[in-house]
Coordinates of C-alpha atoms and ligand atoms in Angstrom, one line a residue:
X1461 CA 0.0 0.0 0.0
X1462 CA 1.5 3.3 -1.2
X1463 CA 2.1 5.7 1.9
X1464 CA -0.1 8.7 1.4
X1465 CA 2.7 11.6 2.7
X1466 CA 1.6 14.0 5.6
X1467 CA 2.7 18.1 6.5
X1468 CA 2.2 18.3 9.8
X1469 CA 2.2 22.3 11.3
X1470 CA 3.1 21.8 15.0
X1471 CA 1.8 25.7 16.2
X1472 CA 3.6 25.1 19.7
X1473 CA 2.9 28.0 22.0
X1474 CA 1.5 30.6 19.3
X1475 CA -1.5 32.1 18.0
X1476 CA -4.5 33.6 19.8
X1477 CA -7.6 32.6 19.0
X1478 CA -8.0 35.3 16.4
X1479 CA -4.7 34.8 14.6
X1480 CA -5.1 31.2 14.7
X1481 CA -8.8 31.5 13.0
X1482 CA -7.2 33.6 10.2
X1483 CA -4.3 31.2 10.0
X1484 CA -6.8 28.1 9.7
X1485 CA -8.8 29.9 7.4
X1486 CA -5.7 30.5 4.9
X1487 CA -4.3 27.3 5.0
X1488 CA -8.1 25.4 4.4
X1489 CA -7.7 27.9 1.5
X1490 CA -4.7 27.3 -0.2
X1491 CA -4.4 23.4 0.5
X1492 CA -7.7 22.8 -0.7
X1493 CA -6.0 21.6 -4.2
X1494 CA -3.4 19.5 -2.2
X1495 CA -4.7 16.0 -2.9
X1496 CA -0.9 14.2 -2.7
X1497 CA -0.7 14.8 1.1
X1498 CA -2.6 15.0 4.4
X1499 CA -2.2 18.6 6.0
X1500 CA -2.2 18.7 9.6
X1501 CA -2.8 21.4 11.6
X1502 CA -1.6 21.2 15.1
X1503 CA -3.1 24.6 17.1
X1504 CA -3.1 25.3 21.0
X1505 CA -5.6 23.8 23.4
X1506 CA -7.1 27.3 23.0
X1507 CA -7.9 27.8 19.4
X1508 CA -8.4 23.6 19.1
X1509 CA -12.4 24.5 19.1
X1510 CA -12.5 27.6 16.6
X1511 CA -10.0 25.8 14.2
X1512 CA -12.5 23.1 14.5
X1513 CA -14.8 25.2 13.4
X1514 CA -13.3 26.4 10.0
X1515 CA -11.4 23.3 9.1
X1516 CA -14.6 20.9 9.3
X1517 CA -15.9 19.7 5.6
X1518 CA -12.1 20.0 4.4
X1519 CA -9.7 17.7 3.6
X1520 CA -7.0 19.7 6.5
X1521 CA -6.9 17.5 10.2
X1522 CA -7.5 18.5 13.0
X1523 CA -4.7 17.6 16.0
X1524 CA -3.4 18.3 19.6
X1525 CA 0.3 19.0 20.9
X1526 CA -0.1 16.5 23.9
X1527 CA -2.8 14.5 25.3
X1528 CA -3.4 13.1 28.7
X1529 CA -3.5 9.0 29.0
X1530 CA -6.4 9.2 31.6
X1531 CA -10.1 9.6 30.6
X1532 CA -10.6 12.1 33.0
X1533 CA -10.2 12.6 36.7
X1534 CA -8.8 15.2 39.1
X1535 CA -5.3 16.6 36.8
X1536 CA -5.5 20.0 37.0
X1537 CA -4.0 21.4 33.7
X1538 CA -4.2 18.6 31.3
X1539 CA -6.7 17.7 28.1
X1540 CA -8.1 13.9 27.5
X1541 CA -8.8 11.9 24.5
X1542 CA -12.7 11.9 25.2
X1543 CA -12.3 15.8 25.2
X1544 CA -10.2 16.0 21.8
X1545 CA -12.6 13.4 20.1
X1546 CA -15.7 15.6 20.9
X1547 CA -14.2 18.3 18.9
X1548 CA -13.2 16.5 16.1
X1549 CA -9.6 16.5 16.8
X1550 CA -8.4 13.4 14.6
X1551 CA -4.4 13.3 15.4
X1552 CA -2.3 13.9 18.6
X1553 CA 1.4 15.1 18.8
X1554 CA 3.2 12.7 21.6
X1555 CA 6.4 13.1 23.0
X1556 CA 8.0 15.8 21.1
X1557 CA 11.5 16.7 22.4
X1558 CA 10.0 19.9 23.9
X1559 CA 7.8 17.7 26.1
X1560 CA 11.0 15.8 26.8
X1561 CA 13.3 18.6 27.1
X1562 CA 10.9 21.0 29.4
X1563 CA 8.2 18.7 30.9
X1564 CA 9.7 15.7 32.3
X1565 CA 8.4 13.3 29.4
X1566 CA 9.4 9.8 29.4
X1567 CA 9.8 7.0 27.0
X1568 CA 7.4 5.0 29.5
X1569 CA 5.0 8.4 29.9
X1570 CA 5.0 8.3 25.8
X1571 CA 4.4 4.6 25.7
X1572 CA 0.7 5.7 28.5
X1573 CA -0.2 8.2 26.2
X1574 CA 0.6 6.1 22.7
X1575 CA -1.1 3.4 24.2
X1576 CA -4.5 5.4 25.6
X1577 CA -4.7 7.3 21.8
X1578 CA -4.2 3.6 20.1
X1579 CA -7.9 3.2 22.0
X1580 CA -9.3 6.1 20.8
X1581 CA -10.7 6.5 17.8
X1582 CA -7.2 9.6 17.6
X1583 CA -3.5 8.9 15.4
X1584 CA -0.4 9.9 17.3
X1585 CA 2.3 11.4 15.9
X1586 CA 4.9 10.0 18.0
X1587 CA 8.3 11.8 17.6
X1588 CA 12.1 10.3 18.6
X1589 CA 15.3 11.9 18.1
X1590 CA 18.6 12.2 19.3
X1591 CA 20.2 15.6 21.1
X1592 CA 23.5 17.4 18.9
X1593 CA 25.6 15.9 22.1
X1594 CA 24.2 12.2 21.1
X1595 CA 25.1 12.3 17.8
X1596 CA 28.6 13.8 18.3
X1597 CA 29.1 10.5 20.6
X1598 CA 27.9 8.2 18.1
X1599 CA 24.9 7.2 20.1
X1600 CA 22.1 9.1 18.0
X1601 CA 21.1 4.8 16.5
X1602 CA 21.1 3.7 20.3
X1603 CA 19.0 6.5 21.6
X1604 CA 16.6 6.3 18.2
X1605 CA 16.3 2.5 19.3
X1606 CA 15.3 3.4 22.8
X1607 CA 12.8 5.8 22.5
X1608 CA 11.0 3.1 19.6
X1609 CA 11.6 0.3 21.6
X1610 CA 10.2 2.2 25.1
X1611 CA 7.2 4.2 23.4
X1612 CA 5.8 1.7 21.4
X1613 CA 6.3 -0.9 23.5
X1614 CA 3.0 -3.6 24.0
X1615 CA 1.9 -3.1 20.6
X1616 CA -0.1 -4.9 18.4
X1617 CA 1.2 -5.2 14.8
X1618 CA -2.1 -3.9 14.1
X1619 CA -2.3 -0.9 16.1
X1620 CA 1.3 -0.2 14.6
X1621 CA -0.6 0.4 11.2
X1622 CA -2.5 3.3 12.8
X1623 CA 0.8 5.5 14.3
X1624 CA 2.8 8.0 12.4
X1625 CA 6.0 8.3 13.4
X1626 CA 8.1 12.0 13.2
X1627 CA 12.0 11.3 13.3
X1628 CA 13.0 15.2 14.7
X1629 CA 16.8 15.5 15.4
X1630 CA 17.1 18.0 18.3
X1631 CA 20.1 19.9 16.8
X1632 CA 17.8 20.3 13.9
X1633 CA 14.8 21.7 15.8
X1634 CA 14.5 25.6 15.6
X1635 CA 18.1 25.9 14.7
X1636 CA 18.1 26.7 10.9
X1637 CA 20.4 23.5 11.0
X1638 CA 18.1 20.7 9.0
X1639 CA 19.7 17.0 8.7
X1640 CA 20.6 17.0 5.0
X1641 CA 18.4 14.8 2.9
X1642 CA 21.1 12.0 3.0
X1643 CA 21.8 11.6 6.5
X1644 CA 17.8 11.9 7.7
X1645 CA 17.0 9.1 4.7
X1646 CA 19.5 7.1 6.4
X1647 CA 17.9 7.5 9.7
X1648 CA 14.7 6.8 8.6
X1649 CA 15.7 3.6 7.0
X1650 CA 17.0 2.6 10.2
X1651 CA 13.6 3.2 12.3
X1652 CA 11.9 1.0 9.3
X1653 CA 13.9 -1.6 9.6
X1654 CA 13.8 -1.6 13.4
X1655 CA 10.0 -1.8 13.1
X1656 CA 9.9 -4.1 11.1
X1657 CA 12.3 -6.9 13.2
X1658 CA 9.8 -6.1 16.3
X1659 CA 6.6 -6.0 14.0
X1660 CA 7.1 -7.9 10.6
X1661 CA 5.6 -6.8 7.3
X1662 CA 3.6 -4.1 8.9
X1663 CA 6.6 -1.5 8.9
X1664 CA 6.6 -0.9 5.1
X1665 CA 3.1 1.1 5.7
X1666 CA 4.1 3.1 8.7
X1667 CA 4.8 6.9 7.5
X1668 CA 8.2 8.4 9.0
X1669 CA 8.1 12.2 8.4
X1670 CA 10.8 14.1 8.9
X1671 CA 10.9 17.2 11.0
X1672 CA 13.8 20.2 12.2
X1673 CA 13.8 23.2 10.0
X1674 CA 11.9 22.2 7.6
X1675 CA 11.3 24.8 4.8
X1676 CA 9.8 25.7 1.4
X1677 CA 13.7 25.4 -0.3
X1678 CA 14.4 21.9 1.5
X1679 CA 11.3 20.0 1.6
X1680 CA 11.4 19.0 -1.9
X1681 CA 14.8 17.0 -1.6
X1682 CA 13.6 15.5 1.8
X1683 CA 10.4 14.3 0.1
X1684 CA 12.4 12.4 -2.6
X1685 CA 14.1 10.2 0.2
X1686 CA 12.1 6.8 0.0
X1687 CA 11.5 6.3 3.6
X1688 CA 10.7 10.0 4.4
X1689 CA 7.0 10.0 3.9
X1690 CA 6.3 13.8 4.9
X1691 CA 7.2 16.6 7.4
X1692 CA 6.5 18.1 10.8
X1693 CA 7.2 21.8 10.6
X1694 CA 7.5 23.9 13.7
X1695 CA 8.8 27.8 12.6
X1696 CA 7.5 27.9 8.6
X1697 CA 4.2 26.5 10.0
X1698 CA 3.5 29.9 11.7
X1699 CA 2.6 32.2 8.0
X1700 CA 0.6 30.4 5.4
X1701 CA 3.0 31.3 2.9
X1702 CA 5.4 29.1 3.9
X1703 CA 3.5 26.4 5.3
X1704 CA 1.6 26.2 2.1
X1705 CA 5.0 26.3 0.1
X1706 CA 6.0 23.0 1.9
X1707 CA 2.3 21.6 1.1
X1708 CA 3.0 22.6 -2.5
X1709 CA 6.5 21.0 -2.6
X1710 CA 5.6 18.5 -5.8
X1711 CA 4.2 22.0 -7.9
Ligands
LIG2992 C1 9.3 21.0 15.6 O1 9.3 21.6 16.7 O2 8.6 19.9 15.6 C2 10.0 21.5 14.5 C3 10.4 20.7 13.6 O3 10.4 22.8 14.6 P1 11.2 23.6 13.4 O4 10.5 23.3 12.1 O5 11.0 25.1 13.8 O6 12.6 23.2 13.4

């Protein structure tokens, strides 16, 4: 089965509701031609409910940053599935290195939530990758390997169909600095062939996309890498123009 790419926009902590309406609004707009991909929108908690609002009857999906693994229950601060499926929220963000890096997330606190979305009717986006000081020690497979191994770890090889993964070196993340097309291909040929010793067959479906400074002038070469199957962009998410430049990459 051919694996339909995805652009994920990962909005992190920006937008108000009004900006993020207008955003929504011009990105429904210019990605309503974009039938080679899936474009995902990734607001705040916030503006989740208005961008609802303007993306429903389009093609462009709705999704979280983060996701609590409980139902519900006394946790002040935190969102559940039940919450982000009443809105129509269709895909969830887990374990970005942000989460990692400023919020004490876990490969086993990953693995809750993975787990939890896997029985919702919600896709995670589950994102590994190593730090700059990993890679300069020649650790950046065994880390990769640790954070697959520990967040998906339980799974069916059927609920493996249903996960995206996001391969996002840290160096790369916000820095300008993205993994040239040759050394993310080669990581992303790695993660497929680890998924597929722990799960079989299954691994040739699973999209990998690739995300750290993703741009309009780089996503083209990334996209010709045959196990990068799309993009998580953080920074050139933020202005339609350049999120829908990366949409557009094949024009
Ligand atoms: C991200 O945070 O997921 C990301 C890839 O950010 P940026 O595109 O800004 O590097």
């Amino acid at each position: 089965m051919a694996r339909t790419p995805v652009i994920a926009g990962n909005w992190k902590m920006h937008k108000t509701v009004a900006e993020a309406v207008a955003l929504a609004q011009a990105v429904k707009d210019g990605a309503a031609g974009a039938a080679h991909c899936q474009v995902v929108l990734a607001p705040p908690y916030t503006a989740l409910y208005p961008v609802a609002g303007i993306l429903r009857d389009s093609r462009v999906i709705l999704a979280a940053q983060n996701v609590h693994w409980e139902p519900g229950g006394a946790f002040t601060g935190e969102i559940s599935l039940p919450m982000l499926e009443a809105i129509g929220c269709r895909m969830v963000i887990i374990g970005h290195s942000e989460r990692r890096q400023y919020f004490g997330e876990t490969d086993a606190t990953v693995n809750r939530r993975v787990r939890a979305v896997l029985d919702s009717d919600l896709q995670p986006i589950v994102c590994i990758g190593e730090t700059l000081e990993e890679r300069e020690a020649g650790r950046h497979y065994d880390v990769v390997t640790q954070q697959l191994d520990g967040g998906l770890d339980g799974l069916t090889r059927r609920s493996l169909l249903r996960i995206i993964l996001a391969y996002e070196p840290v160096w790369a993340i916000g820095t300008g600095r993205t993994a040239s097309p040759e050394t993310a291909q080669e990581m992303h040929a790695f993660i497929r062939s680890r998924l597929s010793e722990r799960f079989g067959e299954g691994a040739r479906e699973v999209r990998i996309l690739y995300g750290g400074s993703v741009k309009p002038a780089n996503i083209a070469a990334l996209m010709r890498q045959p196990d990068i199957d799309g993009a998580l962009v953080g920074g050139a998410c933020l202005e339609a123009d350049s999120f829908l430049g990366i949409i557009h990459y094949n024009a």
